[in-house]
Coordinates of C-alpha atoms and ligand atoms in Angstrom, one line a residue:
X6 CA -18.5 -25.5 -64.4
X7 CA -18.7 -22.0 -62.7
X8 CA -16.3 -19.9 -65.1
X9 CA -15.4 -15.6 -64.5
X10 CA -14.4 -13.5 -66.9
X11 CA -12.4 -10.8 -65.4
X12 CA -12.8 -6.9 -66.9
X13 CA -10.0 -6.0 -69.2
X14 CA -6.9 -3.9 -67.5
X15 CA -6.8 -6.5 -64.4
X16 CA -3.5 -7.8 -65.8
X17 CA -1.7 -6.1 -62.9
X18 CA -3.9 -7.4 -60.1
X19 CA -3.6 -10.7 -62.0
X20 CA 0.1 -10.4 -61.3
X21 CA 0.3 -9.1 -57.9
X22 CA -1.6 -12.4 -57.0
X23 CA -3.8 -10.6 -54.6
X24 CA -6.7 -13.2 -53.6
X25 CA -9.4 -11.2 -53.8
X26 CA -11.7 -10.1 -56.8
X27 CA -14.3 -7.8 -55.8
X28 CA -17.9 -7.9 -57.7
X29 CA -16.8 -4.6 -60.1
X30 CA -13.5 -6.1 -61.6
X31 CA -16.0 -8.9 -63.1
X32 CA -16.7 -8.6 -66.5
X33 CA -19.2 -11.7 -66.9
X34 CA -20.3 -15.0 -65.7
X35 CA -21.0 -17.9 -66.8
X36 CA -23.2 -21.0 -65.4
X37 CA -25.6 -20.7 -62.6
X38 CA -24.0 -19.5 -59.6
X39 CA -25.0 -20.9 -56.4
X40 CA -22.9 -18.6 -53.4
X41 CA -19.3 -20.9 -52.6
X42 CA -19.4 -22.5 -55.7
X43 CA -15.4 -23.2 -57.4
X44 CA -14.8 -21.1 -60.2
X45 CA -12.3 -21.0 -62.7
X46 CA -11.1 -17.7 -63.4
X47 CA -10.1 -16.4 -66.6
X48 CA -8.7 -13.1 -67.7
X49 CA -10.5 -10.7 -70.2
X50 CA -9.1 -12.4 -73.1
X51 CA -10.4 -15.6 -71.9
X52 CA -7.3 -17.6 -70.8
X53 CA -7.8 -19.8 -67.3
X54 CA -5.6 -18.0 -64.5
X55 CA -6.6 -19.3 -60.9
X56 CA -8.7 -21.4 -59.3
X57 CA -11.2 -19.4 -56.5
X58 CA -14.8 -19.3 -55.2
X59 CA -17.4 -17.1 -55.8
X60 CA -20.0 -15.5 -53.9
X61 CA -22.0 -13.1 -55.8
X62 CA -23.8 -11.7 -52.2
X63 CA -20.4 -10.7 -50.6
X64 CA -18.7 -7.8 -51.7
X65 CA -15.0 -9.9 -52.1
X66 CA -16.9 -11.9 -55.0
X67 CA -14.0 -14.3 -55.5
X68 CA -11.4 -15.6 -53.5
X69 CA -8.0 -17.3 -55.0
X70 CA -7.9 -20.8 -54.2
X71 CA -4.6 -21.7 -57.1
X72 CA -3.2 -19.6 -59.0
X73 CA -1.9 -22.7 -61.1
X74 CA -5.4 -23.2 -63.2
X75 CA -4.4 -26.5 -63.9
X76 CA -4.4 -27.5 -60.3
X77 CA -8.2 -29.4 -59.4
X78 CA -9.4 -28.2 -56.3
X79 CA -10.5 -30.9 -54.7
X80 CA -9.6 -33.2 -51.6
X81 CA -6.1 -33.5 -52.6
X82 CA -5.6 -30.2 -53.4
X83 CA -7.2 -29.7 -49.5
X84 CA -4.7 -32.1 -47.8
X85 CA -1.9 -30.6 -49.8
X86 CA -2.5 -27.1 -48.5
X87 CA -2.9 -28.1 -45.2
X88 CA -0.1 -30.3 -44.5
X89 CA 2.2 -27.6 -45.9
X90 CA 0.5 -25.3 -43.7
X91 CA 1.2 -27.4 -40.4
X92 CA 4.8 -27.8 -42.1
X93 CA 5.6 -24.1 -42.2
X94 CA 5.1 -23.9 -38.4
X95 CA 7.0 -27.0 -37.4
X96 CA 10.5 -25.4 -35.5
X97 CA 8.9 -21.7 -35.3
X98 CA 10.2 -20.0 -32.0
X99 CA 7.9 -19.9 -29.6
X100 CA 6.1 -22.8 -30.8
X101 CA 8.2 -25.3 -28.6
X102 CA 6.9 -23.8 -25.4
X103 CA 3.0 -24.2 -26.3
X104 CA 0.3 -26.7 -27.2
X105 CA -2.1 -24.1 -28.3
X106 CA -1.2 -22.3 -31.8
X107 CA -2.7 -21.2 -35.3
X108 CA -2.5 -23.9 -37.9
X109 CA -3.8 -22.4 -40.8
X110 CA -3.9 -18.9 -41.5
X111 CA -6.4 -18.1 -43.7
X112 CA -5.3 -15.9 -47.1
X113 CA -1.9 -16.0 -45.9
X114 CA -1.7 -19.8 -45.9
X115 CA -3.7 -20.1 -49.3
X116 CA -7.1 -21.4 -47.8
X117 CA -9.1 -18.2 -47.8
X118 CA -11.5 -17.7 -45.0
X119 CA -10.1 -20.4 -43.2
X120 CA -8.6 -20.1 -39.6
X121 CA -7.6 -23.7 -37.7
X122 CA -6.2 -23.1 -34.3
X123 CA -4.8 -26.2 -32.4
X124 CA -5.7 -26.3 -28.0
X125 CA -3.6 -29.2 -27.1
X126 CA -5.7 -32.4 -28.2
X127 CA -8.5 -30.2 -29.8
X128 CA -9.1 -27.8 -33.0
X129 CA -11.4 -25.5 -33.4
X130 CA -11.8 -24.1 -37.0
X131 CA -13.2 -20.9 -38.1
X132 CA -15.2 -20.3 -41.8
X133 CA -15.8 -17.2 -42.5
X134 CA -17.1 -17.1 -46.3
X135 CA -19.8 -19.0 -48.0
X136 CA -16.9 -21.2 -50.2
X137 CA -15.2 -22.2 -47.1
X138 CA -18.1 -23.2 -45.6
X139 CA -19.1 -26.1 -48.7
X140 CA -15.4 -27.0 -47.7
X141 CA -14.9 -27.2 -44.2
X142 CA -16.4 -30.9 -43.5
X143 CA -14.1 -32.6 -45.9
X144 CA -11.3 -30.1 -43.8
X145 CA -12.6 -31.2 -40.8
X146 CA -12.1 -35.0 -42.2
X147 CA -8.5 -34.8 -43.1
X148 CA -7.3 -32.7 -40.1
X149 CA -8.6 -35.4 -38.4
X150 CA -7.2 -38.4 -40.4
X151 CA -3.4 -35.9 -40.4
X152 CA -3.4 -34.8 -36.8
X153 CA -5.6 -37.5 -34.8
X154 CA -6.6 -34.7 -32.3
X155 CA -10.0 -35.9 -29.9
X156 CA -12.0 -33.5 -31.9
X157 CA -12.6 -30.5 -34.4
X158 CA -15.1 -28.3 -32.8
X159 CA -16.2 -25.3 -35.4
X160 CA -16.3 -22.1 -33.9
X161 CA -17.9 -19.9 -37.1
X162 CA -19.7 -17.0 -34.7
X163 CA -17.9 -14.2 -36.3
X164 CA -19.3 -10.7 -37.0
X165 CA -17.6 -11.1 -41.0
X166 CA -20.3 -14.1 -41.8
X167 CA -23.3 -12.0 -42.5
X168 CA -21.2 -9.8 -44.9
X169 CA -21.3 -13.1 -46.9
X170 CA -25.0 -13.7 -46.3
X171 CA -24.1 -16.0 -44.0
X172 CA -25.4 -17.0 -39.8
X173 CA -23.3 -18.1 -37.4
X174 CA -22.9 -21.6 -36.5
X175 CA -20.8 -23.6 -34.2
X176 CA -20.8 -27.2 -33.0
X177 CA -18.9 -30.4 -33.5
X178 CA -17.6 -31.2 -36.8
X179 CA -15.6 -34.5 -35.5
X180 CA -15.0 -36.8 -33.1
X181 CA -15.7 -35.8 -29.6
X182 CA -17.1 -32.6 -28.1
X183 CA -14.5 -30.4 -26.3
X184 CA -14.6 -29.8 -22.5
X185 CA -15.7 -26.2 -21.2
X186 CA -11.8 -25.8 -20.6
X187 CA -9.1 -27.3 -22.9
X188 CA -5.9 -26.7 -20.7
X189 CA -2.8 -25.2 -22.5
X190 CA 0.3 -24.7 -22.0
X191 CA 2.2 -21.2 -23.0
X192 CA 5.7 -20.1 -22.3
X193 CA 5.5 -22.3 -19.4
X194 CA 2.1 -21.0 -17.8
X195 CA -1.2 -22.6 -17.9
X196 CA -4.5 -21.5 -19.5
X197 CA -7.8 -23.3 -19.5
X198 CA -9.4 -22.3 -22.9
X199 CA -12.6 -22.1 -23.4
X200 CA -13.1 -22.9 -27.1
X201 CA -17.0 -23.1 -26.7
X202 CA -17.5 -19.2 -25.5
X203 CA -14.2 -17.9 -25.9
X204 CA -13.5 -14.6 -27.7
X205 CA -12.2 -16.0 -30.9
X206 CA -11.6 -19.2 -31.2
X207 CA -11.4 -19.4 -27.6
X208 CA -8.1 -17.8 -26.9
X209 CA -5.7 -14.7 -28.0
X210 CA -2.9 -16.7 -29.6
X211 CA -1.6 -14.0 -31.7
X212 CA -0.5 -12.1 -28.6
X213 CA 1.6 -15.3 -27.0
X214 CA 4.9 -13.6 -27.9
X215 CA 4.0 -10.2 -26.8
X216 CA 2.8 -11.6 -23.5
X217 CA 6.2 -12.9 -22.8
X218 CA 8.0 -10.0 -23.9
X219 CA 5.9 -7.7 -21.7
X220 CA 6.1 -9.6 -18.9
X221 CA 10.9 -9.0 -18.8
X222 CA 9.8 -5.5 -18.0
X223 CA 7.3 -6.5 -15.0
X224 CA 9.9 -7.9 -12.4
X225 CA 9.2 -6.5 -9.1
X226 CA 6.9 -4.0 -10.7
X227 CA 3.1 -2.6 -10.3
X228 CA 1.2 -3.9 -12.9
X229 CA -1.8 -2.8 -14.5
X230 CA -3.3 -4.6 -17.3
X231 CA -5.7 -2.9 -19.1
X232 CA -8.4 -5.0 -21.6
X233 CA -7.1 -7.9 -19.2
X234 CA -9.6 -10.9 -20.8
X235 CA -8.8 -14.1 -19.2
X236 CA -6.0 -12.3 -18.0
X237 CA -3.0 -13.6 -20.2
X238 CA -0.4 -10.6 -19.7
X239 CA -1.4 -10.8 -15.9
X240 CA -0.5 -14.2 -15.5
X241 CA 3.2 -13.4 -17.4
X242 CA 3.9 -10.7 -15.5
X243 CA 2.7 -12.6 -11.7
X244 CA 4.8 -15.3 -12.9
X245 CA 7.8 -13.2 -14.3
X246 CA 7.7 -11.2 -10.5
X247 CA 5.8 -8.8 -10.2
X248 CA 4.6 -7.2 -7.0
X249 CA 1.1 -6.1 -8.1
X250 CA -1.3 -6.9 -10.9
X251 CA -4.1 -5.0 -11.2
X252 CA -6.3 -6.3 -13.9
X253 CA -9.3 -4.0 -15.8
X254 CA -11.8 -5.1 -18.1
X255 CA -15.5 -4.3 -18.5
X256 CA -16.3 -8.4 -18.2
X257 CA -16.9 -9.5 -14.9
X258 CA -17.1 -12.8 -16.4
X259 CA -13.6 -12.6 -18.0
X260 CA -12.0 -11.3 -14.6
X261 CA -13.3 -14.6 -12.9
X262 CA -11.1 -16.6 -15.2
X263 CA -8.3 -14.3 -15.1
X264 CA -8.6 -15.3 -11.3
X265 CA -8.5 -18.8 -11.9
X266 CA -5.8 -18.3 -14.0
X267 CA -3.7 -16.6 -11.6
X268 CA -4.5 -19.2 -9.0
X269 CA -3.6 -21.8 -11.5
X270 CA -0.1 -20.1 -12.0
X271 CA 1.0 -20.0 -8.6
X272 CA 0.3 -16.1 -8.3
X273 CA -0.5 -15.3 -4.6
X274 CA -3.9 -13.8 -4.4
X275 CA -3.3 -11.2 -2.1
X276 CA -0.9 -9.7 -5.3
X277 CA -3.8 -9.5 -7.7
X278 CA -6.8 -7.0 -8.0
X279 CA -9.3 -7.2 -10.5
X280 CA -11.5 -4.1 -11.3
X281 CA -14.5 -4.5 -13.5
X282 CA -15.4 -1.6 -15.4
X283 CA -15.2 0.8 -18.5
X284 CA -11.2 1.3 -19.0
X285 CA -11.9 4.7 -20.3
X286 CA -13.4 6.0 -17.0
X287 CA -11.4 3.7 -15.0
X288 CA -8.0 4.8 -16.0
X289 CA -9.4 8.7 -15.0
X290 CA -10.4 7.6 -11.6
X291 CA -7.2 6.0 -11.1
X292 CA -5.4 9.3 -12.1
X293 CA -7.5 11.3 -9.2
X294 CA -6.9 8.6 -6.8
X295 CA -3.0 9.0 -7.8
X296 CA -2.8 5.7 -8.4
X297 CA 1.1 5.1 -10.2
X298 CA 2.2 2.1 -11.8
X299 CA 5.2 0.9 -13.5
X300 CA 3.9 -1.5 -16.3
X301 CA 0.7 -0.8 -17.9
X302 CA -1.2 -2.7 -20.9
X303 CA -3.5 -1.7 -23.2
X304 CA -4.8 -4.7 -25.2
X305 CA -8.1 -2.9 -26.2
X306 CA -10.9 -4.6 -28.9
X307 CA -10.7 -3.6 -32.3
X308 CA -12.6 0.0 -32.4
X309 CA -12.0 0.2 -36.1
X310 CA -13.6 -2.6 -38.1
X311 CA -13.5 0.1 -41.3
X312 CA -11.6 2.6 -42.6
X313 CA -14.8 5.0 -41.9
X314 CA -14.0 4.7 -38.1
X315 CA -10.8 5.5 -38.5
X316 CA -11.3 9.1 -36.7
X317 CA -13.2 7.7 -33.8
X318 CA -10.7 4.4 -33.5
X319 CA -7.7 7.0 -33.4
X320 CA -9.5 9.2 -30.7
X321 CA -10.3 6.1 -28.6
X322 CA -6.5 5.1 -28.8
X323 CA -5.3 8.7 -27.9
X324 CA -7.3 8.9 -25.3
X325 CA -6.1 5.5 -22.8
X326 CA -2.6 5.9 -24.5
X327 CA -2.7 9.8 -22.8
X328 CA -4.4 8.4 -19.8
X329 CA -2.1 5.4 -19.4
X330 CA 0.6 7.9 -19.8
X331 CA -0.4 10.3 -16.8
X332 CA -0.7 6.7 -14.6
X333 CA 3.3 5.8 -15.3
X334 CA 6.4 6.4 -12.2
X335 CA 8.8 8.1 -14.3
X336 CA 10.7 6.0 -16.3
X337 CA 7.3 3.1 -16.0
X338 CA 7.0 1.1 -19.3
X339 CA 4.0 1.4 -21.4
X340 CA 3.0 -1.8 -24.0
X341 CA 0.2 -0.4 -26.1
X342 CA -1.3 -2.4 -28.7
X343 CA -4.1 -2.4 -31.6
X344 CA -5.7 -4.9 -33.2
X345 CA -7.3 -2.7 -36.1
X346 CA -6.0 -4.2 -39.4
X347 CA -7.2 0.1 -40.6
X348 CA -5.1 1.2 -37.9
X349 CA -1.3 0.6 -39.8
X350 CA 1.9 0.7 -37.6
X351 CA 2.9 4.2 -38.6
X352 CA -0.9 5.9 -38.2
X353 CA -0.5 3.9 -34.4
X354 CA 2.7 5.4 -33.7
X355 CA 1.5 8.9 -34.7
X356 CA -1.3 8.3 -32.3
X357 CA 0.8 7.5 -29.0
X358 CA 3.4 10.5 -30.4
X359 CA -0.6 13.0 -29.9
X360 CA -0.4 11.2 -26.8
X361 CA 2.9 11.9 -25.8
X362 CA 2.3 15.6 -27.1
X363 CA -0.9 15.8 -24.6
X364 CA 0.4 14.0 -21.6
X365 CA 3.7 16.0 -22.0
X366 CA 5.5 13.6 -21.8
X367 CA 9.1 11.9 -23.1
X368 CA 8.2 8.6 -24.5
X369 CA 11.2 5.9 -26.1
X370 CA 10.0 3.3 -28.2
X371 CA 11.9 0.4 -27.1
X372 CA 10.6 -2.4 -29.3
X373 CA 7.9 -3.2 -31.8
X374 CA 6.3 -6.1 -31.7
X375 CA 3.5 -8.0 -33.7
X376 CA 1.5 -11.3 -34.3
X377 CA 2.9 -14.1 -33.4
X378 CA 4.6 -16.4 -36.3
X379 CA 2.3 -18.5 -36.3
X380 CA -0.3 -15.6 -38.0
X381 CA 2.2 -15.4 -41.1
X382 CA 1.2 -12.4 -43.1
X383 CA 1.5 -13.0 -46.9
X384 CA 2.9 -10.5 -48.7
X385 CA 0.5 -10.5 -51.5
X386 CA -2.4 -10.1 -48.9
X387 CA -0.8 -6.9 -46.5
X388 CA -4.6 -7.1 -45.0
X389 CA -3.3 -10.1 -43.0
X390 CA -1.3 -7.6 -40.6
X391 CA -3.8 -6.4 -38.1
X392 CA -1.9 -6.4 -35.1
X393 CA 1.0 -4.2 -33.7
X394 CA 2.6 -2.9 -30.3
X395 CA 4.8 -0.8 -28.5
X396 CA 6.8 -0.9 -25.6
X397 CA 7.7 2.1 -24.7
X398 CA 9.6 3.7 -21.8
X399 CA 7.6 7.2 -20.6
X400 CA 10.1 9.9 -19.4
Ligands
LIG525 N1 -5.0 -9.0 -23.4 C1 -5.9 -10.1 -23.6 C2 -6.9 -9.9 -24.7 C3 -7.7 -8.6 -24.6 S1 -9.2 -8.7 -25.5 C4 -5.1 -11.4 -23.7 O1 -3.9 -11.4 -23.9 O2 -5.7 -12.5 -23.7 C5 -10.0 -7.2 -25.1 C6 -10.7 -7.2 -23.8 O3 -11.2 -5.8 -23.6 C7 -12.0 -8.0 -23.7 O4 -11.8 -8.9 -22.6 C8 -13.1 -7.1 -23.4 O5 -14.1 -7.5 -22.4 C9 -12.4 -5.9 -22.9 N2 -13.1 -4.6 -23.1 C10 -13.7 -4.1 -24.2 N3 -14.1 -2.8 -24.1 C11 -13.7 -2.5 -22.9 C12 -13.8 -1.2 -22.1 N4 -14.4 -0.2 -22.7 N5 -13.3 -1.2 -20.9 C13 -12.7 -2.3 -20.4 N6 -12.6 -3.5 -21.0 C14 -13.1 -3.6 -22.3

């Protein structure tokens, strides 16, 4: 058995039951460690305190599995963890009017580096660390002994993997192989996911609420959504009335299925426009052209994936938060958003207040909004909290 000895004066991160150890709060190990191995973890005076994995090549050298070190981590201790995970999410809101949600929830749902998302019949899991990954077929097992979905189709292509010395992989891990579109149902509209090639795992669930509460302020409106993908706040605000939807983003390839997915919805074609290009040019271009709308999105990437690009993330969001600000009727709503877990809520507000300054503009927050409930955030892991919006109303 694989057992750590933690440094002496890590009593407090003991008690704030943070999952994570990094490599220098080790004092010693013993056994030979091969990378995902279980470990039990003991303080500096020796006593058993948690249950985690190791992985001596990633920086996050241990990840909590128990904190009760008499719990054995094994396919019991699996089930039990994810059945109360599917548990917490039976009778969320929102949840009634989809087929396609986040089961597990990594950290926050006490299986680290673990994301399972559910596409109607189908579920694609995600490992992202080298201890999930010795894990994820006995997962993969009881998901599909719990659930009985067709299949559990891995999706583990994520830019986090080599950080643990790991490729990516996907490819089936159960019963039968997925179609190239799983349709969904969300809020009433219909998406065909594409869990093979899909950003993600195929799909932006975590924005499902935001979608719909965007799409009250689109009635009759001009809409231009910004970052559009597969165009999910398009299809909301098409179905919710609007008069125009322009969608923007750089990805011919996702504009084609934002077409199909306006089609699919019943939006008439002659309301929709779809403009492939850099959003950071485009929005300029629509400024000399005098282009006005009275809804726009931004849904950009992540442009910080550390705090050392903070200062170029926070310029990028000044910059199509000013823009998007000049393209607004008086009075025209603007939902920004950012999905940088470095970016918190208050350093994003201050960055559409520069805007605001720049544009000269008047700008009301009229709600804050956030993952969907189904992408819990645990308190002891604040990391989990990656994604915030605003609507706001521009003056
Ligand atoms: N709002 C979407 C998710 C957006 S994901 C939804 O609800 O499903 C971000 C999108 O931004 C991707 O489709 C990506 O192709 C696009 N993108 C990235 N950089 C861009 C840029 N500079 N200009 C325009 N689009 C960009």
């Amino acid at each position: 058995m694989i057992k750590v000895r933690l440094k002496q004066g890590r009593e407090r991160t003991l008690a704030n039951r943070h999952p994570w150890f990094f490599s220098g709060a080790i004092d010693r190990v013993e056994g030979n460690v091969v990378p995902g191995d279980i470990a039990l973890i003991t303080d500096a005076q020796g006593e058993a305190r948690a249950w985690g994995y190791i992985n001596p090549r990633s920086q996050i050298a241990i990840r909590v599995l128990s904190w009760d070190a008499e719990e054995r981590i094994d396919g019991a201790f699996l089930k039990r963890r994810l059945d109360a995970s599917i548990a917490r999410r039976q009778g969320l809101p929102g949840l009634q009017e989809t087929d396609a949600c986040r089961l597990v929830n990594a950290e926050s749902d006490g299986l680290p580096g673990l994301i399972v998302d559910c596409y109607g019949e189908w579920l694609v899991i995600q490992s992202l660390t080298a201890g999930m990954d010795r894990l994820k077929n006995d997962i993969a097992g009881i998901l599909m002994e719990t659930l009985h979905p067709r299949g559990v189709y891995e999706r583990s292509d994520v830019d986090v993997r080599p950080r643990e010395g790991l490729e990516g992989v996907r490819g089936l891990l159960c019963g039968e192989m997925p179609p190239d579109a799983v349709r969904v149902q969300e809020h009433g509209r219909a998406f065909d996911v594409d869990v093979h090639r899909g950003h993600k795992t195929g799909f932006y669930l975590d924005q499902r609420d935001s979608r719909n509460r965007v799409s009250a302020y689109c009635q009759d409106g001009v809409v231009l959504n910004a970052f559009a993908y597969t165009g999910g706040f398009g299809v909301y605000a098409g179905t919710a009335g609007a008069r125009r939807i322009v969608n923007l983003d750089s990805s011919a390839e996702a504009l084609e299925a934002a077409q199909r997915h306006m089609s699919l919805n019943g939006v008439p074609p002659e309301q929709c426009e779809y403009v492939s290009a850099d959003a950071f040019r485009m929005l300029r271009v629509f400024r000399d052209q005098a282009r006005r709308f009275d809804v726009v999105v931004l849904d950009p990437p992540k442009f910080a994936f550390s705090r050392a690009q903070l200062n170029a993330a926070t310029r990028g969001y000044k910059d199509i938060n000013l823009q998007a600000m000049h393209l607004l009727r008086p009075g025209g709503i603007l939902a920004t958003f950012s999905c940088s877990g470095a970016v918190d809520e208050r350093l994003f507000q201050q960055v559409v207040f520069g805007a605001a300054v720049d544009a000269g503009k008047d700008v009301l927050i009229l709600e804050r909004l956030g993952q969907a409930a189904d992408h819990p955030v645990a308190l002891f892991f604040p990391e989990a909290a990656y994604l915030k919006g605003l609507i706001c109303r521009v003056e």
